C-alpha positions as protocol buffer text, in pm:
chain_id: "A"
residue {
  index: 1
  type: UNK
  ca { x: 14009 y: 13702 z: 22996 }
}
residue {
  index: 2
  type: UNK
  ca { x: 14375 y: 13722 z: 22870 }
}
residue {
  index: 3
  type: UNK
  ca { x: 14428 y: 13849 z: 22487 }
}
residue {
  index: 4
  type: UNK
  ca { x: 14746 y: 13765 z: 22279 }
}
residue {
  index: 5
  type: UNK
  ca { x: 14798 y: 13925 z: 21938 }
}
residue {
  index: 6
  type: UNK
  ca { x: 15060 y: 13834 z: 21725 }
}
residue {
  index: 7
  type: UNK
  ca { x: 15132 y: 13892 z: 21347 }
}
residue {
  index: 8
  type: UNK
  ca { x: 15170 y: 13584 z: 21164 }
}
residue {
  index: 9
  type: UNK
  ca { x: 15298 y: 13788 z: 20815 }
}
residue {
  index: 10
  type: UNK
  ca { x: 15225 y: 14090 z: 20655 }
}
residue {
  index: 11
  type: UNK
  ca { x: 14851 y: 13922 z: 20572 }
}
residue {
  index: 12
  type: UNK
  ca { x: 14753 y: 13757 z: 20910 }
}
residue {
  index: 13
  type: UNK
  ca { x: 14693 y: 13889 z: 21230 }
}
residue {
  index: 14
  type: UNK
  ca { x: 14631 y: 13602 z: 21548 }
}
residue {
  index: 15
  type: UNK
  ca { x: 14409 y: 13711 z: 21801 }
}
residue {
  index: 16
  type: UNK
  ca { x: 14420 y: 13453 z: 22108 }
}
residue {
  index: 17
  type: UNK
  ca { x: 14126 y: 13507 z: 22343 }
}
residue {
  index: 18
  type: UNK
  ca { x: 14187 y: 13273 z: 22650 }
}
residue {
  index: 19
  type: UNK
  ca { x: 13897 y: 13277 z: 22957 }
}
residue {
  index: 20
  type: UNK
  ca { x: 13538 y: 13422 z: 22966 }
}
residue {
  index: 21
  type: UNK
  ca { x: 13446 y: 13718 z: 22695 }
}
residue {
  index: 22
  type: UNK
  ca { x: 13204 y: 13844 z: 22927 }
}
residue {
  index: 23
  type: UNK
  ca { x: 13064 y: 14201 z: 22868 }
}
residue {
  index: 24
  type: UNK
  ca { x: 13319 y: 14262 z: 23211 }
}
residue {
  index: 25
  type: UNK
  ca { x: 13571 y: 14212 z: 22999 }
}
residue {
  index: 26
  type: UNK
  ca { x: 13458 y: 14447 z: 22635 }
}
residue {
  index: 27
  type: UNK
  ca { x: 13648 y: 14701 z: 22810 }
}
residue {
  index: 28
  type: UNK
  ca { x: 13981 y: 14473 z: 22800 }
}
residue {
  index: 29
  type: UNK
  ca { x: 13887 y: 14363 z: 22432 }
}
residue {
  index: 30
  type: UNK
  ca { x: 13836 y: 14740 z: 22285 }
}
residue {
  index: 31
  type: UNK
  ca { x: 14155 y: 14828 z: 22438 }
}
residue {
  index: 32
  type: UNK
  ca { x: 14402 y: 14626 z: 22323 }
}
residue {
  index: 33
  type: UNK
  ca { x: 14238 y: 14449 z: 22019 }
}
residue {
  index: 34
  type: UNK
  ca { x: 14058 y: 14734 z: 21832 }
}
residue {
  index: 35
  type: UNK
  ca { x: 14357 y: 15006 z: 21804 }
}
residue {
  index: 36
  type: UNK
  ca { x: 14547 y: 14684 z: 21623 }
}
residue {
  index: 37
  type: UNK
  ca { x: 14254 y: 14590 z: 21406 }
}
residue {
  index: 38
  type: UNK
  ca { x: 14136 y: 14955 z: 21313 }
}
residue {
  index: 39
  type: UNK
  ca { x: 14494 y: 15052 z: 21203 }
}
residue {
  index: 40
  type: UNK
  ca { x: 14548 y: 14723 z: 20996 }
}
residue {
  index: 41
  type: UNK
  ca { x: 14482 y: 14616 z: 20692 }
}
residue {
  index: 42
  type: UNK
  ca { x: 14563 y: 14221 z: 20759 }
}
residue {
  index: 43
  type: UNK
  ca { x: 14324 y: 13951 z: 20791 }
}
residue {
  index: 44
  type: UNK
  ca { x: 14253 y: 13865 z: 21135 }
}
residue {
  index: 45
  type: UNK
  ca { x: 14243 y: 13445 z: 21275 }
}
residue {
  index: 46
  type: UNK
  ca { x: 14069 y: 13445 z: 21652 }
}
residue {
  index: 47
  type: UNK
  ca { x: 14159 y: 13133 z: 21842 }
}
residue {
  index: 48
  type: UNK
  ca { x: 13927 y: 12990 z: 22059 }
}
residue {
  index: 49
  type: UNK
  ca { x: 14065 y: 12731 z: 22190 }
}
residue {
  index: 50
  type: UNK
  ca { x: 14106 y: 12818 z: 22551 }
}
residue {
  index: 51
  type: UNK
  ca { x: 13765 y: 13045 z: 22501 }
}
residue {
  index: 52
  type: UNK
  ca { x: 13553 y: 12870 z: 22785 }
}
residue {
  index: 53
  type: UNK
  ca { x: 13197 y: 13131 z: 22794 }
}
residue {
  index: 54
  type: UNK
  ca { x: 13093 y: 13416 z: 22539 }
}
residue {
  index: 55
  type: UNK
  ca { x: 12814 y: 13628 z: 22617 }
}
residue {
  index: 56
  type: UNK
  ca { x: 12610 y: 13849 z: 22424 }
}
residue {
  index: 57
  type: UNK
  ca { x: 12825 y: 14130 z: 22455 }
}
residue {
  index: 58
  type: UNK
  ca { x: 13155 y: 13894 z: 22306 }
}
residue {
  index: 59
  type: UNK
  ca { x: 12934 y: 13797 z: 22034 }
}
residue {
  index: 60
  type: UNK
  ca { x: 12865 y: 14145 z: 21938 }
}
residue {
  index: 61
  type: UNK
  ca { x: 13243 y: 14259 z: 21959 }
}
residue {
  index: 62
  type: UNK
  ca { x: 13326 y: 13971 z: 21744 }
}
residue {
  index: 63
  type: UNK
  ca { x: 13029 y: 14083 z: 21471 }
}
residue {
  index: 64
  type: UNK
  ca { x: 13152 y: 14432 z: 21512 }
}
residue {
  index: 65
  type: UNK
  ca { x: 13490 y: 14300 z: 21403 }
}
residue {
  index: 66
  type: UNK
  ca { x: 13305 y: 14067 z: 21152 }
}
residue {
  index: 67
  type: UNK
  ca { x: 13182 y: 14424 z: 20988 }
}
residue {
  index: 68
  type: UNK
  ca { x: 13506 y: 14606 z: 20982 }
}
residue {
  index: 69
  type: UNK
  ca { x: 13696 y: 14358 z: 20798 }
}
residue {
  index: 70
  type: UNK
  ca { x: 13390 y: 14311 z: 20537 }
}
residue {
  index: 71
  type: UNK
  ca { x: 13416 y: 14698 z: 20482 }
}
residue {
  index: 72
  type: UNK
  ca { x: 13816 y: 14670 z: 20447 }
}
residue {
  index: 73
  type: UNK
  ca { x: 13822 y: 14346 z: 20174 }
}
residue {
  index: 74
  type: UNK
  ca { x: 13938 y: 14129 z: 20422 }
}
residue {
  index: 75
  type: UNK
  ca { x: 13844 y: 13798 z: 20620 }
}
residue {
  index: 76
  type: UNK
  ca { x: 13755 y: 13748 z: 21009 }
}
residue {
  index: 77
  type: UNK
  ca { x: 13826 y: 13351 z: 21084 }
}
residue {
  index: 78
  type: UNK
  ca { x: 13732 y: 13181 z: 21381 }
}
residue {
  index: 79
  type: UNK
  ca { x: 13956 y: 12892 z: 21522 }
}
residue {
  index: 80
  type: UNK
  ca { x: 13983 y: 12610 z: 21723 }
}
residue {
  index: 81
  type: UNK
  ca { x: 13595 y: 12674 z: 21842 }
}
residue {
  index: 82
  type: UNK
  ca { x: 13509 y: 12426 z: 22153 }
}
residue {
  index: 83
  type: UNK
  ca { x: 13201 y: 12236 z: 22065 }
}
residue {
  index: 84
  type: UNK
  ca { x: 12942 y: 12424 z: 22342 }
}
residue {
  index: 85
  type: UNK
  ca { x: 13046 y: 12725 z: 22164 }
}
residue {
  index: 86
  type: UNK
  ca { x: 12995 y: 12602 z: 21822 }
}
residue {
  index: 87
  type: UNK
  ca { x: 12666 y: 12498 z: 21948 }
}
residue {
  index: 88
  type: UNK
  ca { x: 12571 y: 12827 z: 22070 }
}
residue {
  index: 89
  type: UNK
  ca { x: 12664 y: 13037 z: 21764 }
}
residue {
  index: 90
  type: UNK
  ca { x: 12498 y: 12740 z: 21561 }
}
residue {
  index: 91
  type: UNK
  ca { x: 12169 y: 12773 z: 21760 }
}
residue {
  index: 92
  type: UNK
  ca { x: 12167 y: 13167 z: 21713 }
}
residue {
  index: 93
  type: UNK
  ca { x: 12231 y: 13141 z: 21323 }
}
residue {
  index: 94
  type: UNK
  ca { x: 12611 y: 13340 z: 21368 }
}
residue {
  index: 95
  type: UNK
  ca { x: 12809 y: 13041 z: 21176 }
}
residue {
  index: 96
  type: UNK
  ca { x: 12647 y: 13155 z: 20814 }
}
residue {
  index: 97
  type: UNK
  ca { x: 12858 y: 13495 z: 20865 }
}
residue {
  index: 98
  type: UNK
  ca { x: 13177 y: 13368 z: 20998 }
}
residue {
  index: 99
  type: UNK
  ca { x: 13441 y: 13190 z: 20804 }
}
residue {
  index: 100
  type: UNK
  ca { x: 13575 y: 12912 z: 21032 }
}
residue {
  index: 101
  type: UNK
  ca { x: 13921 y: 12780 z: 20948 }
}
residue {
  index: 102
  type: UNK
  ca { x: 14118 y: 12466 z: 21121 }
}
residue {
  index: 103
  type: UNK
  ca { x: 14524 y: 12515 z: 21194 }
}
residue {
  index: 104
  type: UNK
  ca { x: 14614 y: 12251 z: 20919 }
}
residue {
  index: 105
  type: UNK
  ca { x: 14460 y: 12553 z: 20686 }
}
residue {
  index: 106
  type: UNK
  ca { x: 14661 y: 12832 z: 20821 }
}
residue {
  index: 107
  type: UNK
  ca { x: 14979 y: 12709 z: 20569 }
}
residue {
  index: 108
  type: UNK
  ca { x: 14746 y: 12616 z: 20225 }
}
residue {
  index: 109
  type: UNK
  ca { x: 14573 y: 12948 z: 20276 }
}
residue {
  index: 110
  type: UNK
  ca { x: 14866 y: 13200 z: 20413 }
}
residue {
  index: 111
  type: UNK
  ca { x: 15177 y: 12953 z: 20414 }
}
residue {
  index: 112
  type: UNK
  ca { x: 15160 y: 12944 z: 20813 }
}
residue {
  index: 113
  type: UNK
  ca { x: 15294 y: 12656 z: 20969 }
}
residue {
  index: 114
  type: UNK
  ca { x: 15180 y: 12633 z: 21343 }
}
residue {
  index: 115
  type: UNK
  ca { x: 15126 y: 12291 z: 21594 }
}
């Protein structure tokens, strides 16, 4: 799993997850995307574009995340999910939590222009 982070304005954190978020790679996840998260106070985007396998244990980091922002006013979005995963959080009921924005959105709701 590879993780990019960068800060899209003073509002929007982008969290690229690329690979497998396996629970061999939680480890990888908790160090270099909860110290950012924990000492923000932006929302937080999490492409998925290049996400090819979540587990149980990447689901749970992700509603652990989900939890942190509720409890700080803000908004976790998910991005660019492939369709297999779409299916899968479908089929366990985790869409109804998550707020699921497309790129096009990214300028109408923070004035974010990105390809």
């Amino acid at each position: 799993m590879e993780i990019f982070i960068e800060f899209l304005s003073d509002d929007l954190i982008l969290i690229v997850i690329d690979g497998e978020f396996t629970i061999a790679e939680t480890n990888v996840f908790d160090t270099l995307v909860l110290p950012v998260f924990e000492r923000s106070e932006n929302n937080i985007v999490i492409d998925m574009a290049n996400l090819s396998f979540i587990d149980s244990f990447g689901i749970g980091k992700l509603f652990s995340m989900l939890n942190m922002a509720k409890l700080k006013g803000k908004q976790l979005y998910l991005m660019n999910i492939s369709d297999e995963i779409h299916k899968l959080f479908d089929t366990v009921k985790l869409l109804r939590y998550y707020s699921v924005i497309e790129p096009s959105e990214l300028d109408s709701k923070f004035g974010i222009k990105r390809s």
